[in-house]
Short mmCIF file of C-alpha atoms in Angstrom, two decimals:
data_model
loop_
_atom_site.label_atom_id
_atom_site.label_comp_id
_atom_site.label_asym_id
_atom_site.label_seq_id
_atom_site.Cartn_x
_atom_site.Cartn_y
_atom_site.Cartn_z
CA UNK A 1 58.29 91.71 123.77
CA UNK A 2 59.10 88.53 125.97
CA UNK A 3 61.52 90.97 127.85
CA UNK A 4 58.35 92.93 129.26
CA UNK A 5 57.48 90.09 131.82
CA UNK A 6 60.41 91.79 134.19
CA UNK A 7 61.08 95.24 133.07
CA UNK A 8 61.74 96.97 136.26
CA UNK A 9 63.50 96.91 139.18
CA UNK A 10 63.19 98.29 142.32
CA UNK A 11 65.69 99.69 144.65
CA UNK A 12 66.96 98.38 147.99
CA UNK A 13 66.76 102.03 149.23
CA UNK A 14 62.97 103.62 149.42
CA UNK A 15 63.76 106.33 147.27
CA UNK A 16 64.83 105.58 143.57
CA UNK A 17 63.66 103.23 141.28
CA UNK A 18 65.32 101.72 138.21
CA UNK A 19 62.76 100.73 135.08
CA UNK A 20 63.52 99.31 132.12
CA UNK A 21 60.13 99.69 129.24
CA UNK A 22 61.16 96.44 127.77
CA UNK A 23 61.79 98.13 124.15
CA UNK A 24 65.38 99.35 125.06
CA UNK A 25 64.68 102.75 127.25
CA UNK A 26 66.01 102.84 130.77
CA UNK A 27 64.59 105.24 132.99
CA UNK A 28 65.89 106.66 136.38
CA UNK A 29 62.68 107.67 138.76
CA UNK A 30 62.60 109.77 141.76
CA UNK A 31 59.89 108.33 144.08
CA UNK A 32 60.14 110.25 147.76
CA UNK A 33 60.02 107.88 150.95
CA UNK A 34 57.37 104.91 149.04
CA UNK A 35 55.41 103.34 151.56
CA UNK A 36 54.55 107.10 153.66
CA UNK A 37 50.54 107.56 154.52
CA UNK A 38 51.05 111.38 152.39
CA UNK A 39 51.32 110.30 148.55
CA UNK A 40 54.44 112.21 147.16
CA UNK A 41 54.91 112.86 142.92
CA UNK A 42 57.05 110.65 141.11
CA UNK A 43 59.54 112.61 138.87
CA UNK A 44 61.55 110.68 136.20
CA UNK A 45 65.22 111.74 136.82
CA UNK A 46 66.89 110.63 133.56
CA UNK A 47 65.39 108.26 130.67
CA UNK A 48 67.37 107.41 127.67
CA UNK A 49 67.20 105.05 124.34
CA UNK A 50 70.11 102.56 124.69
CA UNK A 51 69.54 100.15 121.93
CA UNK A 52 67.84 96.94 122.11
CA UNK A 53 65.77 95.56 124.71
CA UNK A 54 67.48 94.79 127.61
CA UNK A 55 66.27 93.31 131.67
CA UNK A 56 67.99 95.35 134.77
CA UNK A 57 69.75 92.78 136.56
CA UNK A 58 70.73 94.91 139.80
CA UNK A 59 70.89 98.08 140.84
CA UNK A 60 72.73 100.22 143.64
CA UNK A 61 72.42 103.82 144.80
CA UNK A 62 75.69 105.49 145.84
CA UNK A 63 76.72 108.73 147.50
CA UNK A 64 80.23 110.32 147.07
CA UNK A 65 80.99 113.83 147.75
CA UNK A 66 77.55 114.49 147.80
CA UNK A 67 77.64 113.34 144.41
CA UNK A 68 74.41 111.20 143.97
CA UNK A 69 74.84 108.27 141.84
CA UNK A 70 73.00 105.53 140.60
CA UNK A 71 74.91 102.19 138.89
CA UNK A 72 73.15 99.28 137.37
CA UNK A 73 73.84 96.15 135.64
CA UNK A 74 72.38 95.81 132.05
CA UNK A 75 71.41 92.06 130.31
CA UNK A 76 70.72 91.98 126.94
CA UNK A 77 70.92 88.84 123.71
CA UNK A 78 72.93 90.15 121.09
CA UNK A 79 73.04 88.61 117.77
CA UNK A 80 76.37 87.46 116.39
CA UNK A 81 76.52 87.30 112.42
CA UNK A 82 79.81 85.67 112.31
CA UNK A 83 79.59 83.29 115.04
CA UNK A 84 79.27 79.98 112.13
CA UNK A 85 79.94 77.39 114.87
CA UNK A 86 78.43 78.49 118.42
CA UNK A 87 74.41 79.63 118.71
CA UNK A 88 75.03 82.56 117.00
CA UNK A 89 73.89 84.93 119.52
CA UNK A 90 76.15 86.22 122.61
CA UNK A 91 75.13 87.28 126.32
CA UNK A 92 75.99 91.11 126.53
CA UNK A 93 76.26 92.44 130.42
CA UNK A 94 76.07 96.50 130.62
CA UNK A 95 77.39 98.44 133.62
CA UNK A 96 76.19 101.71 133.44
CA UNK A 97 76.17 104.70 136.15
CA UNK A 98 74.29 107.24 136.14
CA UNK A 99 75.37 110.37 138.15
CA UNK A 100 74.20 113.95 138.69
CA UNK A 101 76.55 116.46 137.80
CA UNK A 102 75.37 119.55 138.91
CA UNK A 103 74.35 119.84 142.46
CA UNK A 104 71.83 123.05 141.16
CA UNK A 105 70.24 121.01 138.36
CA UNK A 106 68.20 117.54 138.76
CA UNK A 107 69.98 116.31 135.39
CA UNK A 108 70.89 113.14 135.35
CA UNK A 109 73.51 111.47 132.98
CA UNK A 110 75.34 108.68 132.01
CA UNK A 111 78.86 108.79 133.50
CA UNK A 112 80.19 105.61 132.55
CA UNK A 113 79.31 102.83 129.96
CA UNK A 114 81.18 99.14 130.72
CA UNK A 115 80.12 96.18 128.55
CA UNK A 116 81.14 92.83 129.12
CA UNK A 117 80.71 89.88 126.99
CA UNK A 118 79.89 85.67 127.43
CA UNK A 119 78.34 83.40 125.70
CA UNK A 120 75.64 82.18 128.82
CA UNK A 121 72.98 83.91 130.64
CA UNK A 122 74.37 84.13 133.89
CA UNK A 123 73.18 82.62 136.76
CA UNK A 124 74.05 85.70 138.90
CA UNK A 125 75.64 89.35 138.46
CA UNK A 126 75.62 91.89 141.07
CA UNK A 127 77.43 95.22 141.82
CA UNK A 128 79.04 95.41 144.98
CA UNK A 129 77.73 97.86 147.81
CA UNK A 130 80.43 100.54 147.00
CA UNK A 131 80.30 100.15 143.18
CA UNK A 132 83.84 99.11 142.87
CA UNK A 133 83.27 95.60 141.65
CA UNK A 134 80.83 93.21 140.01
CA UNK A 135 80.73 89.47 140.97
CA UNK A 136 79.40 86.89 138.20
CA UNK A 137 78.43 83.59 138.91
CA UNK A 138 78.08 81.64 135.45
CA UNK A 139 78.91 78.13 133.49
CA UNK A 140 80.61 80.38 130.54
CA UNK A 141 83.17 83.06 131.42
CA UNK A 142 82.89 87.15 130.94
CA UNK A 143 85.16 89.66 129.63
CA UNK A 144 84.89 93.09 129.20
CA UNK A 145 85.10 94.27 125.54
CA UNK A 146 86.48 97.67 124.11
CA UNK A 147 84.70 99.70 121.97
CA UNK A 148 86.80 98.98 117.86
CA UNK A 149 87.15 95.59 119.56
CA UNK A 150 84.12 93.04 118.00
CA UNK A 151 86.21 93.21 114.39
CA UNK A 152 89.16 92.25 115.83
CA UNK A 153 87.11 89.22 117.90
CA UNK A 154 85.51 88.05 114.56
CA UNK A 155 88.85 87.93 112.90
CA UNK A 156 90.41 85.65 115.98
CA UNK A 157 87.15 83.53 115.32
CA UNK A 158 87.47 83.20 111.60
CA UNK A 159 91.03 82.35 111.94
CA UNK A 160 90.28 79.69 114.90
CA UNK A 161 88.25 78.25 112.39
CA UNK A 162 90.82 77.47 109.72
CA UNK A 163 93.42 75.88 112.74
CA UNK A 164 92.87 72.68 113.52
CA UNK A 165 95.40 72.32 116.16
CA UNK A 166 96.05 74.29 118.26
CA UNK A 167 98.97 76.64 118.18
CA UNK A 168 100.29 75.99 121.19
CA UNK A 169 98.91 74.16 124.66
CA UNK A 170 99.40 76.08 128.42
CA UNK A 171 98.91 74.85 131.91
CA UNK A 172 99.00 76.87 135.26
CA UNK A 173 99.63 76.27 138.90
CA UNK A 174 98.89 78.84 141.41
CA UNK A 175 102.20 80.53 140.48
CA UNK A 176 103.09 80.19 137.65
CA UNK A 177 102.17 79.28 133.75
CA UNK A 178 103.68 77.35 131.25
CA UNK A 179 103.16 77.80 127.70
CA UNK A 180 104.27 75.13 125.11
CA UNK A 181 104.64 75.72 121.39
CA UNK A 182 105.82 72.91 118.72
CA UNK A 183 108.74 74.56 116.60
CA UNK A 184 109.40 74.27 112.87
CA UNK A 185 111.97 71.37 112.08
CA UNK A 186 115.46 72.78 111.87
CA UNK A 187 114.61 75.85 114.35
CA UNK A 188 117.99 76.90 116.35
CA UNK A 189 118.00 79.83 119.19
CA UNK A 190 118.31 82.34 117.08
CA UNK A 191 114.91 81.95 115.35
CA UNK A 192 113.64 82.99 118.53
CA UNK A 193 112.57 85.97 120.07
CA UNK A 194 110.28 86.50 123.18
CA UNK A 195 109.68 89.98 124.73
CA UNK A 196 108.24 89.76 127.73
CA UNK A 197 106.30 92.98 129.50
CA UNK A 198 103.89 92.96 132.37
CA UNK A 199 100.57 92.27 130.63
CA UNK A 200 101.73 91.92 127.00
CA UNK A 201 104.22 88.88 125.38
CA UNK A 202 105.55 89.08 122.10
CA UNK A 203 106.90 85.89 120.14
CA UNK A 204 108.40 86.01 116.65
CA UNK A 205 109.47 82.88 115.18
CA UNK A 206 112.02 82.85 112.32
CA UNK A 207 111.04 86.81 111.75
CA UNK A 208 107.09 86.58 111.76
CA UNK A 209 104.94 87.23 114.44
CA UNK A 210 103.68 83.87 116.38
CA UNK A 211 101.40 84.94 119.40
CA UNK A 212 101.00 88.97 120.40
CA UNK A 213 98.79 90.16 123.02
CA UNK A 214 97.69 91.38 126.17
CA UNK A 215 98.30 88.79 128.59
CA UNK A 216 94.97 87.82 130.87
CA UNK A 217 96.94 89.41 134.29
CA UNK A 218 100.18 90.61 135.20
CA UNK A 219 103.31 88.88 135.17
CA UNK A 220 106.61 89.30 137.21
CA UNK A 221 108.76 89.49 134.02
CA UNK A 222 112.40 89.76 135.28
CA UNK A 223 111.65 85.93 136.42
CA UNK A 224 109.90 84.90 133.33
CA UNK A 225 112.14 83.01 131.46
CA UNK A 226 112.09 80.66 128.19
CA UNK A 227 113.84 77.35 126.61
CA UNK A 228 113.77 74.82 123.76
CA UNK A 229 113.42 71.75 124.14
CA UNK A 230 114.80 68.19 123.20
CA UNK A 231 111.58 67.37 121.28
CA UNK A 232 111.82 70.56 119.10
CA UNK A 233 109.41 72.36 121.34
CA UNK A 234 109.61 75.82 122.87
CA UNK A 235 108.71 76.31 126.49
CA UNK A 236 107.73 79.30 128.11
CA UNK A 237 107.75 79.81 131.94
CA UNK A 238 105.58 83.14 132.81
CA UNK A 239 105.43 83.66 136.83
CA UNK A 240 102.25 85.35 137.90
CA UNK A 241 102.25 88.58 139.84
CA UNK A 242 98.45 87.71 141.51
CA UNK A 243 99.63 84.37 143.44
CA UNK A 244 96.32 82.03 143.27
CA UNK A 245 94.36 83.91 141.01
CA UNK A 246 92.91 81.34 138.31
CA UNK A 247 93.34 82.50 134.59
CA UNK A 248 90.39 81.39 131.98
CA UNK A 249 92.95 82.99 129.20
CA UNK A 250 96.21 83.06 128.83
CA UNK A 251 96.27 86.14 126.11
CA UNK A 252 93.22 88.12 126.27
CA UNK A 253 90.28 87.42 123.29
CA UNK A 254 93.19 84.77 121.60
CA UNK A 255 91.23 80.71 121.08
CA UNK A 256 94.44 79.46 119.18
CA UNK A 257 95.52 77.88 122.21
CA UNK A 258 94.37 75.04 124.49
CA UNK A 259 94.89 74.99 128.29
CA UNK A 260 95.52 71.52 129.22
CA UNK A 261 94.12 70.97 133.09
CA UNK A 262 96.44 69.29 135.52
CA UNK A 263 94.39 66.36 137.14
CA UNK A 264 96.43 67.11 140.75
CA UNK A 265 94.77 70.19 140.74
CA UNK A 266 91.40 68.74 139.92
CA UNK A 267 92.20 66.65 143.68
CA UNK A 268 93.11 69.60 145.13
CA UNK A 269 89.76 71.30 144.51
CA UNK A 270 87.74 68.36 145.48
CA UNK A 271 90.00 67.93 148.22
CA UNK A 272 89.06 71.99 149.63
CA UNK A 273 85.83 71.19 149.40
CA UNK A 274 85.83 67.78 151.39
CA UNK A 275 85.30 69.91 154.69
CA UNK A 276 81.62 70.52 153.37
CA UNK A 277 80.29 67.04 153.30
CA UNK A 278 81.05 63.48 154.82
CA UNK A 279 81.43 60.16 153.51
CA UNK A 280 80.97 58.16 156.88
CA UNK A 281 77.36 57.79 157.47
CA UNK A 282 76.39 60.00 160.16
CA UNK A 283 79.64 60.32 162.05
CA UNK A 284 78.34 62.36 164.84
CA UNK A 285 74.36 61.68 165.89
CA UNK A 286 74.19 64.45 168.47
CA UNK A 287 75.30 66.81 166.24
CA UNK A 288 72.34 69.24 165.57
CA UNK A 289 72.26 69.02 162.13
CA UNK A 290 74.10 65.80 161.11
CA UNK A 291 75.30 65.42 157.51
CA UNK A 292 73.65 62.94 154.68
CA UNK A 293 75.85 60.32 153.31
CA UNK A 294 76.99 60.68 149.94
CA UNK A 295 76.69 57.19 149.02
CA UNK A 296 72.57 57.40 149.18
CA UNK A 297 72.58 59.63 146.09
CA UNK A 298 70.33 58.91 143.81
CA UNK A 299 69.39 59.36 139.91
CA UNK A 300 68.20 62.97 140.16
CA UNK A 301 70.64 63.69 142.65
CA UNK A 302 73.66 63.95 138.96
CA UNK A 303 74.49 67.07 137.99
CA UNK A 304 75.14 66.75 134.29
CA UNK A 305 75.88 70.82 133.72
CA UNK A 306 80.15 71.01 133.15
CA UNK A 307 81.26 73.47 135.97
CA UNK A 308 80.21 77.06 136.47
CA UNK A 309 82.63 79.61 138.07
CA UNK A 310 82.30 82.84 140.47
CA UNK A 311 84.34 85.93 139.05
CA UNK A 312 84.95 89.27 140.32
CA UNK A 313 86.03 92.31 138.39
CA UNK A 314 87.70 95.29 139.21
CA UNK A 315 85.75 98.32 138.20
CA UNK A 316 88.45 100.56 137.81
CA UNK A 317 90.60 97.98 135.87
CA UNK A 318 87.79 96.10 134.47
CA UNK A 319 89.70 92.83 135.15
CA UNK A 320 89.33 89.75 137.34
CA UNK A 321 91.10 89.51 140.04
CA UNK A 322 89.33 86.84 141.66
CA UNK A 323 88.01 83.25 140.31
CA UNK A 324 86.18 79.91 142.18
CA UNK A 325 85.64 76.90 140.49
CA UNK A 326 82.10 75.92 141.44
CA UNK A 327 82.75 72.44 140.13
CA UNK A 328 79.64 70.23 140.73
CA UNK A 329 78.28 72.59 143.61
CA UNK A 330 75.15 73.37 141.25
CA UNK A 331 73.44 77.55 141.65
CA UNK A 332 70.17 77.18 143.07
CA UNK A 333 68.78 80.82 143.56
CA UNK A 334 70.01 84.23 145.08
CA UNK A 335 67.96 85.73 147.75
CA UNK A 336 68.53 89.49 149.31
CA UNK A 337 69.31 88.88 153.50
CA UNK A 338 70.67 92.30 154.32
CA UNK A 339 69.75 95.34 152.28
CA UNK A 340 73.43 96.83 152.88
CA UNK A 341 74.55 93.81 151.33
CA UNK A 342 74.66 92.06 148.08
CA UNK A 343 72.26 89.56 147.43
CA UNK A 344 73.19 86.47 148.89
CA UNK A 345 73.44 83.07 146.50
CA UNK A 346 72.43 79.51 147.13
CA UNK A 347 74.49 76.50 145.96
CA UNK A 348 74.10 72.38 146.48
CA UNK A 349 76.69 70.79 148.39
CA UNK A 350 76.41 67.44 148.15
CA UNK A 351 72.27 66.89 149.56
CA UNK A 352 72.45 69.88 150.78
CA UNK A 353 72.21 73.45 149.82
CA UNK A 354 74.53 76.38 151.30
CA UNK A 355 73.72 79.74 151.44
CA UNK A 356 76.41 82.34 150.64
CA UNK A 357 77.12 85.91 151.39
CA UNK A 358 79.37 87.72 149.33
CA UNK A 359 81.40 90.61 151.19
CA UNK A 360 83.63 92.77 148.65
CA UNK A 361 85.34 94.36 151.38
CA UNK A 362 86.85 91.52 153.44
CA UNK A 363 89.60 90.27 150.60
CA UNK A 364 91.08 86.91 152.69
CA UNK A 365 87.36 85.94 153.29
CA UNK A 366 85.39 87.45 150.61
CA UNK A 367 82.14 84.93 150.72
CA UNK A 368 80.91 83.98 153.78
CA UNK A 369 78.90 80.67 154.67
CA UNK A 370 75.26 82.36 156.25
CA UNK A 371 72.88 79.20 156.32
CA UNK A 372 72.66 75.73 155.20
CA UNK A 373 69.41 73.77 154.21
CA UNK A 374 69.42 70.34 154.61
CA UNK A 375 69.10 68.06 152.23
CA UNK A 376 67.13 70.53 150.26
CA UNK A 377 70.02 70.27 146.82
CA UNK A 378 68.44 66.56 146.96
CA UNK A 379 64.70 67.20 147.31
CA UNK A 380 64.36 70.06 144.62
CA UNK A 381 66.09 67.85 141.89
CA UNK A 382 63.19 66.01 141.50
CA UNK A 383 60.90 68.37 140.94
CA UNK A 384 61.36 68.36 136.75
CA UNK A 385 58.56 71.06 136.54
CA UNK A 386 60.37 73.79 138.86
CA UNK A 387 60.33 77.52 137.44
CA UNK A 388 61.55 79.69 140.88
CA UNK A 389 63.33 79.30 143.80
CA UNK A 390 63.66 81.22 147.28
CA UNK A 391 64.14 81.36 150.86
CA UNK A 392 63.42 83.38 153.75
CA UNK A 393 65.62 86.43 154.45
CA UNK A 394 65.50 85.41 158.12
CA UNK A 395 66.39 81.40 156.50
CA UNK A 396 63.23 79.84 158.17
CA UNK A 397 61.99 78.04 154.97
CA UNK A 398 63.08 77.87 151.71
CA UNK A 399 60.49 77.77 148.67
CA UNK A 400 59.75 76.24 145.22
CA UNK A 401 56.90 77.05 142.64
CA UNK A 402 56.22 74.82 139.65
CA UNK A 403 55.34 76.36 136.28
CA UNK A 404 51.70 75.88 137.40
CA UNK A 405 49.47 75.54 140.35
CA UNK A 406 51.89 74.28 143.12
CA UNK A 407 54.24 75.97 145.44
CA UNK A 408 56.75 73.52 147.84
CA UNK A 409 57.71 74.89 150.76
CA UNK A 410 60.50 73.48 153.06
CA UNK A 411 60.47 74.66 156.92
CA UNK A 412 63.93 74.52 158.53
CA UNK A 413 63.95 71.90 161.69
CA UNK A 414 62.31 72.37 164.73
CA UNK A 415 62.17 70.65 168.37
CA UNK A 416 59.73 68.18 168.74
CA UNK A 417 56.81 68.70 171.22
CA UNK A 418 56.49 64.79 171.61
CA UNK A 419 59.08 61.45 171.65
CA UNK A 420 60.14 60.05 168.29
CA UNK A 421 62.65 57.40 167.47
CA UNK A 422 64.61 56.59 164.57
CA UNK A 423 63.75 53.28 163.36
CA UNK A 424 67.05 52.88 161.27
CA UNK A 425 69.44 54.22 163.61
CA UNK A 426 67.37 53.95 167.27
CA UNK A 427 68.15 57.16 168.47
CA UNK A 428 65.81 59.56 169.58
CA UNK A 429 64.96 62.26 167.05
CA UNK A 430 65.02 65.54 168.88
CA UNK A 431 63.63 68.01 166.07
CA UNK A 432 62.07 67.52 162.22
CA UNK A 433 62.12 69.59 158.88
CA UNK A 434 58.50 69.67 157.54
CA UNK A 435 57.40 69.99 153.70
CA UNK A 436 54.02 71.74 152.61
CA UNK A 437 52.16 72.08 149.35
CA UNK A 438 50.57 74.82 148.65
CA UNK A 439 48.38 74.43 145.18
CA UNK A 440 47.01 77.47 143.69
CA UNK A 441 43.26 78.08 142.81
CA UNK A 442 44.58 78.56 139.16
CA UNK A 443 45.92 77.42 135.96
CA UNK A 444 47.23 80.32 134.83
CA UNK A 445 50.91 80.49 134.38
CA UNK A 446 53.31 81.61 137.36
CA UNK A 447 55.54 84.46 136.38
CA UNK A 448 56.94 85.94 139.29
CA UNK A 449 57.84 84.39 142.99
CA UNK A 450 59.23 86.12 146.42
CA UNK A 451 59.98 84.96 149.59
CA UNK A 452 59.43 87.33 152.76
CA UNK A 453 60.18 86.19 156.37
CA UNK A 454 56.11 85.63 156.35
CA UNK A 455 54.59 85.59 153.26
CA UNK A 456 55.13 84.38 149.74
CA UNK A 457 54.18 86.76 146.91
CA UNK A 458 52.72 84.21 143.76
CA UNK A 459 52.17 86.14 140.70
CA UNK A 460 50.09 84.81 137.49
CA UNK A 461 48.82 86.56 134.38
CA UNK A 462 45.63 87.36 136.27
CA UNK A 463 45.92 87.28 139.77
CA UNK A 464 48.73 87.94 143.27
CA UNK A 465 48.52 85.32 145.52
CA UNK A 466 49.80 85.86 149.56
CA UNK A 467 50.64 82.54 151.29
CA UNK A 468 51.31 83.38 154.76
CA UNK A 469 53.84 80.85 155.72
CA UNK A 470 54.86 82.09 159.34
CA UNK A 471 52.90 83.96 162.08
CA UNK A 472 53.51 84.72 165.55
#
């Protein structure tokens, strides 16, 4: 199987390992302290047929109680026999933890069993440090399915199909939603009826049922409030209860809408993330890392992917409660910084490339700007041939392998021992970013990459190859 080029995965904590045999079976393995001079027994913990093959995406080990846990994140390609119009196969993400029960038996079992659904690999998923949550960075969004749920799905999809326009069109603002629905000629008030509940709206037009379903959050429904209008249309007003929280849905698993995007709020995005990059060409010289200038973007600088997002779910609720708009601010590549953490992600900004670090317990300021590497978002688009992508934990280079032979790798600046001027500009230059090529004594294919604060790890069919990038 193709899934058996990265089976396992190893924990951030020098005791457990994670291991996936690439047929389907996920196995739980006690290992001892790894890395001690006295060679201690492995002993598998828990192993267990799940179904098809499947990679481990991340893994965490938690301790409540004294209750030893272990919780890990599932990715698996499902096929999907009634999808007629997508790719007819679906992304399936499984959150499962693992827990012992009985503090006088080693038995390990499966606790709880979470699946969510897309329709894209995603770029990122990880499980926050306390297990509570799951942040997804990807261009298609998740949602957690039910078991008795997939017939249901097919039927919204087979019906979809037969619509050609859509049943009704809603927009949203930070506090509110507004759903619009074209009435039957002749319809009066009393064809009407809307129920609204906290998560669930009801409309019945002229006795049948219209739209029924669990909304995508909760709404304040004492303020929610509806009217018809002049041009025969019925208007909806729904206010949100989660103020600023972004919904991809407006009734949960329902495509017989369409949400129609506001173009003001399109500026207001772009206009959050102005503080990121500059227009006027280098504003500030003395500035120690002055920005690039927009306007010198070039071919392989456009970004022709539509818009991924960042999502985070609520473990206990298995909803979103929070969701960023990545817009044009392409993923690059995740990288781990602080075990204790989660792994950290790396997105262009304009020519440059940002490194963030997600913290799930800080709520106002839940990702957190660690390192930036300039103009690295326009030097790695145009390598066509790239395959991985890393950086130092410690951010002193950042790294790029091809599919073959040659590894890029991209210091960060540093003072210069002698005089150099700018010939543009005329100002002195006081430090300078270096590139290196490494090229590998190879042709064998490259299938796995890591970055340490010193080394790179190179892996081919046949052989490991060290590049020691920093020493003392």
């Amino acid at each position: 199987s193709s899934l058996c080029i990265c089976p396992f995965h190893i924990f951030y904590v020098s005791t457990w390992v994670t291991l996936s045999d690439g047929t389907g079976r996920l196995y739980l393995i006690g290992t001892g302290e790894r890395g001690n001079s006295a060679s201690e027994k492995w002993e598998i913990m828990f192993n267990e047929e799940l179904g098809n093959p499947f990679i481990i995406i991340h893994s965490i080990s938690l301790m409540n109680a004294e209750e030893h846990s272990v919780t890990t994140l599932l990715l698996r390609i499902e096929k999907e026999e009634l999808d007629m119009k997508g790719s007819g196969f679906y992304v399936s993400l499984e959150w499962v933890t693992i827990s012992k029960k009985n503090k006088d038996t080693n038995k390990y079992e499966i606790i709880k069993h979470d699946t969510l659904r897309g329709k894209s690999v995603p770029h990122y998923a990880a499980i926050e440090p306390d297990g509570k949550g799951l942040m997804i960075v990807s261009y298609k969004s998740f949602t957690f399915v039910h078991t008795g749920q997939d017939l249901e799905e097919n039927k919204n999809e087979t019906m979809s199909e037969k619509i050609k326009e859509p049943l009704y069109y809603w927009q949203q603002t930070e506090d509110d939603l507004t759903v619009t629905v074209r009435l039957p000629e002749g319809s009066s008030k009393e064809d009407i009826q809307v129920q609204f509940l906290p998560e669930h709206i009801n409309i019945v037009l002229k006795g049948q049922r219209f739209l029924e379903g669990n909304l995508y959050s909760s709404i304040d429904q004492e303020s929610s409030t509806w009217i018809i209008k002049e041009n025969n249309s019925l208007e909806i007003f729904l206010t949100k209860k989660n103020e600023g929280l972004t919904w991809p849905e407006l009734v949960v698993g329902d495509k017989q809408g369409e949400f129609i995007r506001d173009s003001a709020q399109c500026a207001a995005i772009a206009e959050r993330l102005m503080h990121l990059t500059s227009e006027e060409l280098n504003p500030n010289p003395d500035k120690e890392k002055p920005p690039c200038n927009a306007q010198e973007l070039e071919e392989c600088d456009i970004f022709f992917e539509e818009s991924s997002s960042l999502c985070r779910f609520d473990g206990s609720t298995l909803k979103t409660t929070h969701v960023v708009n990545l817009g044009s601010n392409q993923y690059l590549f995740s990288v781990i910084v602080d075990p204790k953490e989660m792994p950290c992600f790396c997105l262009r900004h304009d020519v440059d490339a940002l490194l963030w670090q997600p913290h799930s317990s800080k709520q106002e300021d839940m990702w957190e700007h660690i390192a930036t590497f300039n103009a690295l978002g326009y030097v790695q688009a145009s390598k066509r041939d790239k395959k991985f992508f890393a950086c130092a934990p410690n951010y002193s280079y950042a790294a790029l392998c091809e599919c073959l032979r040659r590894v890029f790798i991209y210091r960060q600046p540093t003072p210069m021992s002698t005089v150099l001027y700018n010939r543009k500009e005329g100002r002195q230059v006081g430090q300078v970013a270096k590139q290196q090529v490494a090229s590998l004594e190879t042709n064998d294919p490259i299938l796995g990459f890591q970055a340490t604060n010193e080394r790179l790890f190179v892996l081919t069919t046949k052989n490991l190859f060290l590049i020691k990038v920093n020493t003392e």
